[in-house]
Amino acid sequence: MANILSSQLSLVISALNFAAIVFLLGYGLSLLFNSLNFMNLAHASFFSIGAYLTAALGLLLVGSLSGLPGVVVTLVAVLLVVPVAITLLSFVLKETVLDRLNELDEPSQLLGTFAVLFILEDSVRYVWGTGTIRAEMLSNMLGSIPIGATSVSGTMVFSIVIGVVAVGALSVMFSRSKIGKIISALSENPEIVSVAGINARFVHFQIYAISTTLAAVGGLLWVMNFGITIGLTLQFVLLAFAVMVIGGVGSLRGAIIAALMIGFIRTYGVRYLGGFEMAIVFLIMAVVIIIKPTGIGGAQAQ
Amino acid sequence: MSYPLDDLVATISGDYARIRRLRWVGVALLIALLFAVPYVIQNFTWIDITMSILIFALAAVAFNVLLGYTGLLSFGHAAFFGGAAYAVALAMKYAGITEFFLLMPIGILAATVLSVVIGWISVRHTGTYYALLMLALAQMLFVVANQLSSITGGSTGIRVANPTVLGVDFVEQLGYLDYLSGIYYYLIVFIVVVSLVLLWALMKSSFGLTLRAIREDAQRAQSVGIPVKRFRWYATIVSGSFTGIAGVLFAFKAGHITPASALYWLVSGEIAIMAILGGIGAFLGPAAGAFIFLVIEKYATEFVGGYWMFVQGILLLAVVLYFQEGVIAGLKRTLTRALDLLPMTDRAPESTDMEENK
């Protein structure tokens, strides 16, 4: 009995872990599309590069400080540096290419960001090669946490914690902060921003920052859990899209539910169906599109 | 008084009636050229590239039925391309069918069935959702092909034997190389030309006009009684089926197909890039794009080595940002602008009517 419980528990933790990561990946895309009407396929690249950067940083930092303070400092450092770096990258891309694509029609946006994805992908390959990069030093730092008869990976718990924190922070942002209210207004009426005397450009930067930070942190968690290689970008694009579609564009609540669904399907799928789990995710997405095209959370709801 | 330059300029920029007549001469010339290739070009590499160009030209033109004519961008055409290829490979392996003219309909059927199903799901949406839905469904097919390794050979793929053509095993008669550059090459030319003619006739017909009406203004089309979703579905079926023809040709040319070579998203991406590169406004624009793309690929891989994806990205980005009509129309525009700089060029205004384009 205890064995079944503990194996189920580790499956649940795995599922929640994957859900947290997928939420971070997908909600950024959803937010960007909802408030700026910009479908950025290269969003998955931010996730991916975040993963690579985290691994690189991990190599640098781990071992320099020991003990619990060392762990905390290293994690905080990575959590700060990686999102900031990727956000800066996104700003550069925004100013050079993405803003111009944003003005074009939808197919052009898709094609243009698809091109950016290609460019970033090969650039990453140039720097890091085609092998799998892992961040074991970071995940080893977190060790495992014993629960009852079994133990649970510290990294997974960490991911779940980060996921919860992110959801909390976003909820607070939308309900209390100025930028949150602006974003909600934007999705309903894009012109209201310039009319109400708000600096539209600054708002755009903030939205990019939020969206990219979420993706970068997601990538950070991904590499700590699974390692990263370049062939995965398509999976990231589709996962992000699945979260957006199943959850409903712009809907925070929907994205959470979608991420949980995907997390559990994938985890139990891998365990019991081996290999077909992604196909099932796509199937669910197709079903949702047929039955309720606006997604679980509905369009433009927060 | 008629200046000689005026005639040249009139021909190039404004006098579309005359161009249209010249165009048929051009097409006939091109077909004649294609037939001459194996005799003129002894270097097999270039014959090989020409075969690839023909195959992907068809795929790209078929893709453009959706993008250029109906206004739908699909990122999942690999499903039709690879689906047909796999259908043929599996039919050969498990049903023992070896005749080309039996296998081609099987491949087309597979592509048609796939496009009926995938299209039905996808046309509930437009724009982004349509594009990525097609991508996801195509990727589903990829995963299935990869996983069912006992049937499909998994990631190592499946071998495609050489077919008999009209019952004759030419490989046995002539040897593989002569078969490939002789018989199979002409088979490709024949099939591609016939398919393109059929597609062209379709696009010129009221069906094509309806699609263009939908592309221009779907709401207005709906309000005059056109069942927009239904026609988008039909467009997907047409596009998918003809892409399947290209897939079958590809299978026999390659001799071996894997999920990565036929069903992977990069294949969809390449077809899309070819179409856009050549210009989606003209019927044969994507064919030109296939030519440009494959030629550049040949040289780029020599210079840039493994970073061809980067070059593709740059090309696509450049076209999307600057040459939105594609290379052919962009060249036309640049040429007419250049001629404007010359004195005494009193030309007729350039027609911007889409109907005029091929």
PDB file of N, CA and C in Angstrom, chain B residues 202-232:
ATOM      1  N   LEU B 202      -7.643  24.713 -62.194  1.00  0.00           N
ATOM      2  CA  LEU B 202      -8.495  24.856 -61.014  1.00  0.00           C
ATOM      3  C   LEU B 202      -8.494  26.282 -60.490  1.00  0.00           C
ATOM      4  N   MET B 203      -7.290  26.866 -60.427  1.00  0.00           N
ATOM      5  CA  MET B 203      -7.188  28.203 -59.852  1.00  0.00           C
ATOM      6  C   MET B 203      -7.787  29.264 -60.761  1.00  0.00           C
ATOM      7  N   LYS B 204      -7.801  28.973 -62.062  1.00  0.00           N
ATOM      8  CA  LYS B 204      -8.383  29.919 -62.999  1.00  0.00           C
ATOM      9  C   LYS B 204      -9.897  29.828 -63.000  1.00  0.00           C
ATOM     10  N   SER B 205     -10.390  28.692 -62.528  1.00  0.00           N
ATOM     11  CA  SER B 205     -11.827  28.469 -62.580  1.00  0.00           C
ATOM     12  C   SER B 205     -12.542  29.259 -61.496  1.00  0.00           C
ATOM     13  N   SER B 206     -13.845  29.089 -61.421  1.00  0.00           N
ATOM     14  CA  SER B 206     -14.599  29.829 -60.415  1.00  0.00           C
ATOM     15  C   SER B 206     -14.185  29.420 -59.009  1.00  0.00           C
ATOM     16  N   PHE B 207     -13.674  28.195 -58.882  1.00  0.00           N
ATOM     17  CA  PHE B 207     -13.192  27.756 -57.572  1.00  0.00           C
ATOM     18  C   PHE B 207     -12.062  28.665 -57.094  1.00  0.00           C
ATOM     19  N   GLY B 208     -11.103  28.880 -57.973  1.00  0.00           N
ATOM     20  CA  GLY B 208      -9.982  29.737 -57.619  1.00  0.00           C
ATOM     21  C   GLY B 208     -10.432  31.158 -57.315  1.00  0.00           C
ATOM     22  N   LEU B 209     -11.389  31.640 -58.116  1.00  0.00           N
ATOM     23  CA  LEU B 209     -11.879  32.995 -57.886  1.00  0.00           C
ATOM     24  C   LEU B 209     -12.571  33.100 -56.531  1.00  0.00           C
ATOM     25  N   THR B 210     -13.325  32.059 -56.189  1.00  0.00           N
ATOM     26  CA  THR B 210     -13.991  32.047 -54.886  1.00  0.00           C
ATOM     27  C   THR B 210     -12.964  32.113 -53.761  1.00  0.00           C
ATOM     28  N   LEU B 211     -11.896  31.334 -53.905  1.00  0.00           N
ATOM     29  CA  LEU B 211     -10.866  31.342 -52.871  1.00  0.00           C
ATOM     30  C   LEU B 211     -10.271  32.732 -52.710  1.00  0.00           C
ATOM     31  N   ARG B 212     -10.033  33.375 -53.865  1.00  0.00           N
ATOM     32  CA  ARG B 212      -9.446  34.703 -53.782  1.00  0.00           C
ATOM     33  C   ARG B 212     -10.403  35.699 -53.137  1.00  0.00           C
ATOM     34  N   ALA B 213     -11.682  35.533 -53.422  1.00  0.00           N
ATOM     35  CA  ALA B 213     -12.672  36.406 -52.787  1.00  0.00           C
ATOM     36  C   ALA B 213     -12.622  36.225 -51.270  1.00  0.00           C
ATOM     37  N   ILE B 214     -12.468  34.970 -50.851  1.00  0.00           N
ATOM     38  CA  ILE B 214     -12.397  34.690 -49.419  1.00  0.00           C
ATOM     39  C   ILE B 214     -11.148  35.310 -48.821  1.00  0.00           C
ATOM     40  N   ARG B 215     -10.056  35.235 -49.581  1.00  0.00           N
ATOM     41  CA  ARG B 215      -8.816  35.803 -49.065  1.00  0.00           C
ATOM     42  C   ARG B 215      -8.939  37.315 -48.902  1.00  0.00           C
ATOM     43  N   GLU B 216      -9.553  37.947 -49.896  1.00  0.00           N
ATOM     44  CA  GLU B 216      -9.652  39.405 -49.874  1.00  0.00           C
ATOM     45  C   GLU B 216     -10.482  39.900 -48.690  1.00  0.00           C
ATOM     46  N   ASP B 217     -11.655  39.324 -48.535  1.00  0.00           N
ATOM     47  CA  ASP B 217     -12.535  39.780 -47.461  1.00  0.00           C
ATOM     48  C   ASP B 217     -13.511  38.656 -47.129  1.00  0.00           C
ATOM     49  N   ALA B 218     -13.147  37.907 -46.113  1.00  0.00           N
ATOM     50  CA  ALA B 218     -13.942  36.720 -45.795  1.00  0.00           C
ATOM     51  C   ALA B 218     -15.356  37.078 -45.367  1.00  0.00           C
ATOM     52  N   GLN B 219     -15.471  38.166 -44.624  1.00  0.00           N
ATOM     53  CA  GLN B 219     -16.805  38.544 -44.144  1.00  0.00           C
ATOM     54  C   GLN B 219     -17.717  38.896 -45.299  1.00  0.00           C
ATOM     55  N   ARG B 220     -17.141  39.658 -46.252  1.00  0.00           N
ATOM     56  CA  ARG B 220     -17.962  40.043 -47.380  1.00  0.00           C
ATOM     57  C   ARG B 220     -18.352  38.817 -48.198  1.00  0.00           C
ATOM     58  N   ALA B 221     -17.386  37.920 -48.354  1.00  0.00           N
ATOM     59  CA  ALA B 221     -17.665  36.699 -49.104  1.00  0.00           C
ATOM     60  C   ALA B 221     -18.811  35.929 -48.442  1.00  0.00           C
ATOM     61  N   GLN B 222     -18.737  35.839 -47.128  1.00  0.00           N
ATOM     62  CA  GLN B 222     -19.793  35.134 -46.387  1.00  0.00           C
ATOM     63  C   GLN B 222     -21.137  35.803 -46.611  1.00  0.00           C
ATOM     64  N   SER B 223     -21.114  37.133 -46.632  1.00  0.00           N
ATOM     65  CA  SER B 223     -22.391  37.835 -46.735  1.00  0.00           C
ATOM     66  C   SER B 223     -22.995  37.729 -48.118  1.00  0.00           C
ATOM     67  N   VAL B 224     -22.179  37.431 -49.145  1.00  0.00           N
ATOM     68  CA  VAL B 224     -22.800  37.228 -50.447  1.00  0.00           C
ATOM     69  C   VAL B 224     -23.132  35.762 -50.683  1.00  0.00           C
ATOM     70  N   GLY B 225     -23.003  34.983 -49.641  1.00  0.00           N
ATOM     71  CA  GLY B 225     -23.494  33.611 -49.732  1.00  0.00           C
ATOM     72  C   GLY B 225     -22.452  32.533 -49.939  1.00  0.00           C
ATOM     73  N   ILE B 226     -21.188  32.903 -49.897  1.00  0.00           N
ATOM     74  CA  ILE B 226     -20.149  31.885 -50.067  1.00  0.00           C
ATOM     75  C   ILE B 226     -19.908  31.181 -48.731  1.00  0.00           C
ATOM     76  N   PRO B 227     -20.016  29.862 -48.710  1.00  0.00           N
ATOM     77  CA  PRO B 227     -19.725  29.162 -47.453  1.00  0.00           C
ATOM     78  C   PRO B 227     -18.217  29.124 -47.216  1.00  0.00           C
ATOM     79  N   VAL B 228     -17.750  30.132 -46.499  1.00  0.00           N
ATOM     80  CA  VAL B 228     -16.309  30.361 -46.385  1.00  0.00           C
ATOM     81  C   VAL B 228     -15.561  29.165 -45.801  1.00  0.00           C
ATOM     82  N   LYS B 229     -16.078  28.669 -44.687  1.00  0.00           N
ATOM     83  CA  LYS B 229     -15.379  27.555 -44.035  1.00  0.00           C
ATOM     84  C   LYS B 229     -15.301  26.349 -44.954  1.00  0.00           C
ATOM     85  N   ARG B 230     -16.407  26.079 -45.675  1.00  0.00           N
ATOM     86  CA  ARG B 230     -16.431  24.924 -46.564  1.00  0.00           C
ATOM     87  C   ARG B 230     -15.384  25.073 -47.646  1.00  0.00           C
ATOM     88  N   PHE B 231     -15.280  26.265 -48.221  1.00  0.00           N
ATOM     89  CA  PHE B 231     -14.311  26.446 -49.296  1.00  0.00           C
ATOM     90  C   PHE B 231     -12.884  26.414 -48.781  1.00  0.00           C
ATOM     91  N   ARG B 232     -12.681  26.890 -47.559  1.00  0.00           N
ATOM     92  CA  ARG B 232     -11.341  26.772 -46.987  1.00  0.00           C
ATOM     93  C   ARG B 232     -10.975  25.301 -46.835  1.00  0.00           C
TER      94      ARG B 232
END
